[in-house]
């Protein structure tokens, strides 16, 4: 049995920040990641981030990932396991992990779950045809592995991911046939949408996908216009020939471990689905389990990083590792989060959070 | 297809290795996910579903959704979106749940 003070599950933006800040405060951290590399989905973000300097605004996601990965490797208090899949969290506090194929048991004092989220799909005829991808999958293929998944792609969803990935497709030399958005307006950052419009990419607002077509692979898509009640308008169908379809229709938190550990969960559509109840310090209803990042509600990576910092600082302090600057750093992180969530685009997030963030948990 | 020119990213030329798909020889980069090598070779049908034998391809690319299960070196249900490619691998389109031995 391996013992550690803090076990952090997931080495994306939230997990890395949690590990760095907990270890800097003096805690012993075991950071486990199921993939063969650290950084989570930051490594495929080629665009520059918004926010303030404290959240690395103006830097590309992949460069932020590199910084955090280097920092986490330089701190002696952090042990990193890659290719490490957490199998279960047991009632006696023991966590079982498959690390490089070997079965291990770990006994941590506290756990921070930062497992992230996975892409949602959408119901329409033939939605399982090869050539239909999650937008993140396309980003991984082209930005991490340098492979183009199709010649001509239609994007579903004009939120941030939809408009950003559509622009990245253009950068990779793929023809973007258009972006289809059910809402009457673009949800993503205007600056990205404007870039696409300058490139002549049509954005079909108040439209949805009706069906996909193809024999063994995707050959085309029928879209249609929606009325004010979001119902298809008869006769408005149009066929678009594409060999790729990208779904950017949201993410669901990867909460399996939280369910298994009996954390109290609540459905908040604004946050992507079921998320754990927690207090403002990221503590769940389980005495020893904390959360950070998309697993606690889908937001931008900037927010995930600050939540990771909060959770890392706080859990370290609970274990007696409190830097002199703790109060100041902790309050700064809280104000950073409030600032990130203050814009008009964050109203939905705040509504969701008001349902699941409690004054006191357990 | 592989990206050649990109305004932000560079993809340095790497050594290619060969593997087989259903007996046919294909080239890919050692260490990249098998699915990336297959997509670079324009192969998108990775398996056929067990109920209605529908073609299935890559969906999430992070080992989460199980859409990309293939038989690799006789082992069925390998998630090829995260399985690193090695020289000489024997990759097969998986039919249904695949066969164990």
XYZ file of C-alpha atoms in Angstrom:
463
model
C 0.000 0.000 0.000
C 1.269 3.429 -0.978
C 0.479 6.370 1.278
C 0.285 10.020 0.312
C -1.214 13.153 1.774
C -3.170 14.239 -1.287
C -4.174 12.111 -4.248
C -5.134 14.190 -7.268
C -7.009 12.377 -10.011
C -6.566 13.928 -13.449
C -3.653 16.059 -14.687
C -5.489 18.572 -16.838
C -5.566 22.305 -16.055
C -7.399 21.815 -12.724
C -5.387 18.829 -11.494
C -2.021 20.343 -12.424
C -2.813 23.629 -10.669
C -4.101 21.781 -7.595
C -0.916 19.696 -7.457
C 1.404 22.679 -7.902
C -0.268 24.795 -5.220
C -0.701 21.989 -2.697
C 2.911 20.886 -3.097
C 4.252 24.440 -2.949
C 2.510 24.767 0.411
C 4.396 21.686 1.578
C 1.989 18.796 0.996
C 3.021 15.439 -0.468
C 1.018 14.906 -3.651
C 0.421 11.904 -5.887
C -0.907 13.116 -9.245
C -2.410 10.369 -11.410
C -3.370 10.698 -15.079
C -5.013 8.033 -17.219
C -3.441 9.255 -20.470
C 0.191 8.805 -21.449
C 0.813 12.538 -21.222
C -0.074 15.380 -18.869
C -2.058 18.511 -19.649
C -5.494 17.084 -20.396
C -7.228 18.948 -23.193
C -5.056 22.058 -22.818
C -2.439 20.473 -25.080
C -4.651 20.826 -28.146
C -5.740 24.425 -27.549
C -3.803 26.430 -30.124
C -5.782 29.621 -29.505
C -4.898 32.383 -27.068
C -6.806 32.489 -23.809
C -8.926 35.340 -22.484
C -9.205 36.472 -18.880
C -6.513 38.305 -16.964
C -2.766 37.873 -16.665
C -3.235 35.660 -13.587
C -5.033 33.081 -15.751
C -2.376 33.268 -18.479
C -4.498 35.485 -20.758
C -2.929 36.076 -24.154
C -1.112 32.751 -24.083
C -2.027 29.700 -26.129
C -3.540 26.785 -24.203
C -0.810 24.422 -25.334
C 1.890 26.799 -24.026
C 0.072 27.100 -20.692
C 0.020 23.298 -20.545
C 3.763 23.164 -21.088
C 4.365 25.701 -18.310
C 2.183 23.828 -15.826
C 3.687 20.459 -16.769
C 7.229 21.814 -16.294
C 6.299 23.400 -12.961
C 4.710 20.204 -11.687
C 7.766 18.167 -12.687
C 10.137 20.585 -10.928
C 8.437 20.435 -7.531
C 9.830 17.619 -5.404
C 6.593 17.128 -3.443
C 4.721 15.860 -6.509
C 4.897 12.254 -7.670
C 3.448 11.839 -11.148
C 1.907 8.645 -12.501
C 0.906 8.537 -16.161
C -1.061 5.670 -17.701
C -2.767 5.408 -14.322
C -6.486 4.639 -14.304
C -8.284 4.970 -10.984
C -10.506 1.919 -10.594
C -12.299 2.580 -7.341
C -12.539 4.599 -4.149
C -13.382 2.273 -1.257
C -15.308 3.119 1.929
C -12.150 2.659 4.035
C -10.451 5.375 1.981
C -8.304 3.051 -0.111
C -8.066 3.919 -3.804
C -7.254 1.222 -6.355
C -5.315 2.197 -9.454
C -4.104 0.407 -12.560
C -0.693 2.032 -13.104
C 1.168 1.018 -16.292
C -0.945 -2.129 -16.182
C -0.034 -3.021 -12.582
C -2.650 -3.084 -9.824
C -1.836 -0.683 -6.972
C -3.531 0.421 -3.775
C -3.105 3.939 -2.458
C -4.172 5.329 0.883
C -4.424 9.128 0.697
C -5.517 11.484 3.470
C -7.458 13.642 1.013
C -8.510 13.265 -2.619
C -9.022 15.977 -5.228
C -11.026 14.709 -8.189
C -10.262 16.650 -11.379
C -11.353 14.172 -14.039
C -12.782 16.717 -16.463
C -15.615 16.133 -18.890
C -16.444 14.243 -22.057
C -18.196 15.338 -25.206
C -21.908 15.005 -25.697
C -23.436 13.616 -28.844
C -26.789 14.423 -30.401
C -29.757 12.340 -31.509
C -30.429 12.294 -35.283
C -30.686 9.511 -37.880
C -27.284 7.996 -38.781
C -25.461 9.861 -36.005
C -23.138 6.856 -35.658
C -21.625 7.077 -39.167
C -17.833 7.202 -39.353
C -16.913 10.786 -40.171
C -19.024 12.193 -37.330
C -16.762 13.359 -34.527
C -16.840 15.239 -31.298
C -15.249 18.644 -31.907
C -12.584 17.817 -29.329
C -11.672 14.652 -31.205
C -11.032 16.653 -34.360
C -8.925 19.090 -32.339
C -6.880 16.207 -30.916
C -6.355 14.641 -34.333
C -5.246 17.817 -36.059
C -3.532 19.845 -33.318
C -1.804 17.051 -31.411
C -1.227 14.447 -34.105
C -1.180 16.591 -37.247
C -3.831 14.546 -39.024
C -6.796 15.999 -40.904
C -9.944 13.954 -40.367
C -11.891 15.102 -43.453
C -11.715 17.409 -46.459
C -14.922 19.359 -45.918
C -16.522 19.650 -42.480
C -19.766 21.030 -41.115
C -19.751 22.200 -37.482
C -22.782 21.789 -35.224
C -22.826 24.341 -32.423
C -21.647 27.959 -32.430
C -20.570 28.109 -28.791
C -16.929 28.758 -27.938
C -15.775 25.268 -28.872
C -17.685 25.343 -32.176
C -16.299 28.650 -33.376
C -12.763 28.015 -32.107
C -12.471 24.530 -33.623
C -14.016 25.735 -36.902
C -11.293 28.372 -37.141
C -8.617 25.822 -36.270
C -9.945 23.609 -39.079
C -9.379 26.472 -41.519
C -5.828 26.870 -40.155
C -5.230 23.162 -40.797
C -6.365 23.560 -44.399
C -9.805 21.977 -44.081
C -12.785 23.491 -45.858
C -15.483 24.473 -43.355
C -18.891 24.161 -45.013
C -20.592 26.157 -42.283
C -21.640 26.278 -38.648
C -25.150 25.234 -37.633
C -26.573 26.737 -34.435
C -30.051 26.072 -33.049
C -30.164 29.327 -31.089
C -31.003 32.545 -32.940
C -27.533 33.934 -32.195
C -23.915 32.830 -31.922
C -23.057 31.775 -28.361
C -19.267 31.796 -28.683
C -16.835 34.700 -28.499
C -17.622 37.277 -31.181
C -13.969 37.662 -32.103
C -13.782 34.023 -33.224
C -17.134 34.130 -35.027
C -16.071 37.308 -36.844
C -12.857 35.645 -38.061
C -14.933 32.856 -39.591
C -17.300 35.270 -41.254
C -14.337 37.109 -42.765
C -13.282 33.780 -44.268
C -16.740 33.413 -45.804
C -17.889 30.559 -43.543
C -21.693 30.696 -43.346
C -23.205 30.565 -39.847
C -26.703 29.087 -39.950
C -28.386 30.350 -36.770
C -31.883 28.998 -35.904
C -30.913 25.823 -37.774
C -30.406 22.238 -36.727
C -29.293 18.965 -38.203
C -32.083 16.701 -39.425
C -30.129 13.658 -40.541
C -26.780 12.414 -41.751
C -26.356 10.427 -44.949
C -23.831 7.938 -46.198
C -23.226 4.292 -46.902
C -20.160 3.237 -44.932
C -18.980 6.784 -44.156
C -20.544 10.222 -43.936
C -21.306 11.747 -47.346
C -23.686 14.571 -46.492
C -26.011 16.169 -43.990
C -29.525 17.592 -44.187
C -30.066 20.711 -42.091
C -33.291 22.630 -41.589
C -34.455 25.938 -40.188
C -36.092 26.127 -36.737
C -39.064 28.273 -35.760
C -39.297 30.329 -32.553
C -40.294 27.203 -30.619
C -37.157 25.448 -31.937
C -39.302 23.190 -34.168
C -38.172 22.275 -37.716
C -39.851 24.351 -40.439
C -41.202 22.107 -43.163
C -39.746 22.762 -46.599
C -36.648 24.486 -45.172
C -34.410 21.428 -45.545
C -31.126 21.770 -47.368
C -28.502 19.165 -48.205
C -24.842 19.910 -47.591
C -22.243 17.531 -49.017
C -19.528 16.920 -46.389
C -17.246 14.052 -45.429
C -16.904 15.280 -41.861
C -19.306 16.486 -39.193
C -18.148 18.006 -35.927
C -20.433 18.026 -32.899
C -19.727 20.912 -30.531
C -22.869 20.492 -28.469
C -21.483 20.581 -24.973
C -19.730 18.394 -22.463
C -20.775 16.184 -19.543
C -18.758 16.055 -16.322
C -16.923 12.732 -15.825
C -18.374 12.016 -12.402
C -18.180 8.198 -12.120
C -15.737 8.246 -9.193
C -17.871 10.776 -7.299
C -20.971 8.601 -7.674
C -19.007 5.574 -6.581
C -17.726 7.361 -3.486
C -21.299 8.332 -2.576
C -20.834 12.070 -2.942
C -24.196 13.784 -3.088
C -24.913 14.781 -6.696
C -27.365 17.203 -8.266
C -28.492 17.784 -11.842
C -27.637 21.245 -13.151
C -28.202 21.503 -16.912
C -26.271 24.803 -16.916
C -23.144 22.930 -15.764
C -23.451 20.027 -18.204
C -25.340 17.448 -16.106
C -24.936 15.866 -12.690
C -22.313 17.578 -10.550
C -21.333 17.176 -6.895
C -22.715 19.435 -4.192
C -19.797 21.269 -2.621
C -18.877 24.300 -0.582
C -16.930 27.348 -1.739
C -13.667 25.550 -0.846
C -14.479 22.756 -3.354
C -15.243 20.186 -0.636
C -17.943 17.651 -1.522
C -20.351 15.974 0.912
C -17.623 13.354 1.440
C -15.307 14.388 4.270
C -12.120 13.649 2.296
C -13.109 14.332 -1.302
C -12.701 17.666 -3.076
C -13.302 18.597 -6.722
C -11.914 21.066 -9.266
C -12.460 21.841 -12.926
C -15.023 20.523 -15.384
C -15.987 17.528 -13.227
C -17.635 20.029 -10.886
C -19.381 21.868 -13.748
C -18.308 22.536 -17.331
C -16.654 25.946 -17.748
C -13.645 27.451 -19.480
C -10.156 26.090 -18.755
C -9.294 29.401 -17.076
C -11.894 28.727 -14.380
C -10.683 25.140 -14.047
C -7.160 26.365 -13.323
C -8.323 28.753 -10.602
C -10.544 26.084 -9.039
C -7.545 23.766 -9.032
C -5.476 26.407 -7.261
C -8.238 26.956 -4.677
C -8.665 23.255 -3.991
C -4.907 22.672 -3.822
C -4.284 25.553 -1.407
C -7.254 24.665 0.758
C -6.654 20.926 1.048
C -2.988 21.536 1.885
C -4.074 23.970 4.625
C -6.516 21.435 6.087
C -3.570 19.040 6.394
C -1.549 21.651 8.243
C 0.462 23.022 5.318
C -0.314 26.684 5.395
C 2.021 29.232 3.890
C 2.151 32.694 5.489
C 0.636 34.031 2.305
C -2.250 31.522 2.400
C -5.072 33.939 3.244
C -3.969 36.447 0.636
C -3.438 33.849 -2.112
C -6.704 32.105 -1.317
C -8.708 35.334 -1.395
C -7.013 36.391 -4.638
C -7.989 33.094 -6.250
C -11.581 33.552 -5.100
C -11.721 37.061 -6.582
C -10.194 35.733 -9.810
C -12.994 33.179 -10.065
C -15.656 35.842 -9.422
C -14.110 38.042 -12.099
C -14.057 35.186 -14.618
C -17.729 34.555 -13.892
C -18.856 38.170 -14.002
C -19.515 38.623 -17.729
C -22.876 38.256 -19.478
C -21.680 34.928 -20.930
C -21.381 33.557 -17.386
C -24.983 34.128 -16.283
C -25.807 30.511 -17.104
C -22.814 29.188 -15.164
C -23.767 31.296 -12.139
C -27.351 30.000 -12.239
C -25.992 26.454 -12.240
C -23.535 27.154 -9.448
C -26.269 28.666 -7.279
C -27.918 25.219 -7.277
C -24.879 23.220 -6.195
C -22.541 25.414 -4.159
C -23.625 25.250 -0.530
C -22.544 27.291 2.482
C -21.773 24.095 4.261
C -21.631 20.521 3.025
C -22.194 17.249 4.859
C -4.127 13.151 -44.685
C -1.351 14.789 -42.695
C -1.018 18.521 -42.154
C 1.967 19.930 -44.035
C 1.752 23.680 -43.477
C 0.206 25.234 -40.394
C 0.370 28.870 -39.207
C 0.987 27.949 -35.548
C 2.041 24.324 -35.299
C 4.981 22.457 -36.729
C 4.932 18.741 -37.318
C 8.518 17.665 -37.885
C 9.025 14.747 -40.239
C 9.278 11.544 -38.271
C 10.336 8.013 -39.007
C 7.547 5.925 -40.420
C 6.885 2.324 -39.404
C 4.638 -0.185 -41.089
C 1.729 -2.160 -39.711
C -1.113 -4.056 -41.297
C -4.838 -3.405 -41.475
C -6.786 -6.523 -42.450
C -3.603 -7.829 -44.072
C -2.854 -4.683 -46.040
C 0.368 -2.813 -45.213
C -0.002 0.798 -43.990
C 2.538 3.350 -42.776
C 2.274 5.398 -39.616
C 4.385 7.212 -37.021
C 5.563 5.054 -34.122
C 3.901 6.206 -30.909
C 0.979 8.069 -32.445
C -2.455 6.567 -31.722
C -3.364 3.799 -34.155
C -6.478 5.812 -35.062
C -4.339 8.783 -36.133
C -2.287 6.559 -38.448
C -5.486 5.082 -39.892
C -7.019 8.521 -40.468
C -3.821 9.702 -42.114
C -4.295 6.749 -44.488
C -7.946 7.757 -44.974
C -9.331 4.700 -43.117
C -12.418 5.701 -41.143
C -14.423 2.501 -40.623
C -12.893 0.904 -37.545
C -15.485 -1.705 -36.585
C -19.030 -2.928 -37.198
C -21.533 -2.849 -34.345
C -22.642 -6.151 -32.828
C -26.404 -5.677 -33.197
C -26.954 -4.235 -36.637
C -23.434 -4.418 -38.049
C -23.337 -0.683 -38.602
C -19.975 0.883 -39.453
C -18.407 2.778 -36.564
C -15.508 5.214 -36.471
C -13.617 7.541 -34.188
C -15.711 9.815 -31.974
C -14.009 11.150 -28.809
C -10.287 10.484 -29.401
C -9.538 10.431 -25.648
C -10.383 6.827 -24.755
C -13.781 7.587 -23.381
C -16.584 6.564 -25.724
C -15.712 3.054 -27.036
C -16.659 3.902 -30.620
C -13.202 3.001 -31.962
C -12.740 -0.566 -30.671
C -10.572 -2.705 -32.970
C -8.734 -6.004 -32.776
C -5.001 -5.398 -32.369
C -2.526 -8.288 -32.342
C -5.501 -10.633 -31.831
C -6.736 -8.710 -28.766
C -10.290 -7.401 -29.298
C -11.790 -4.154 -27.954
C -8.609 -2.088 -28.101
C -9.352 1.647 -27.998
C -7.269 2.647 -31.009
C -7.698 6.376 -30.303
C -5.264 6.052 -27.394
C -3.279 2.892 -28.218
C 0.205 3.872 -29.431
C 1.262 2.472 -32.788
C 4.225 0.095 -32.902
C 5.981 -1.367 -35.934
C 4.502 -4.644 -37.119
C 1.149 -4.355 -35.352
C -1.622 -6.492 -36.811
C -4.771 -4.372 -36.783
C -8.167 -5.718 -37.826
C -11.576 -4.161 -38.291
C -13.590 -5.571 -35.403
C -16.860 -7.384 -36.066
C -19.294 -7.155 -33.172
C -17.787 -7.877 -29.797
C -14.678 -9.466 -31.296
C -13.280 -12.895 -30.538
C -11.196 -13.681 -27.484
C -8.655 -16.373 -28.663
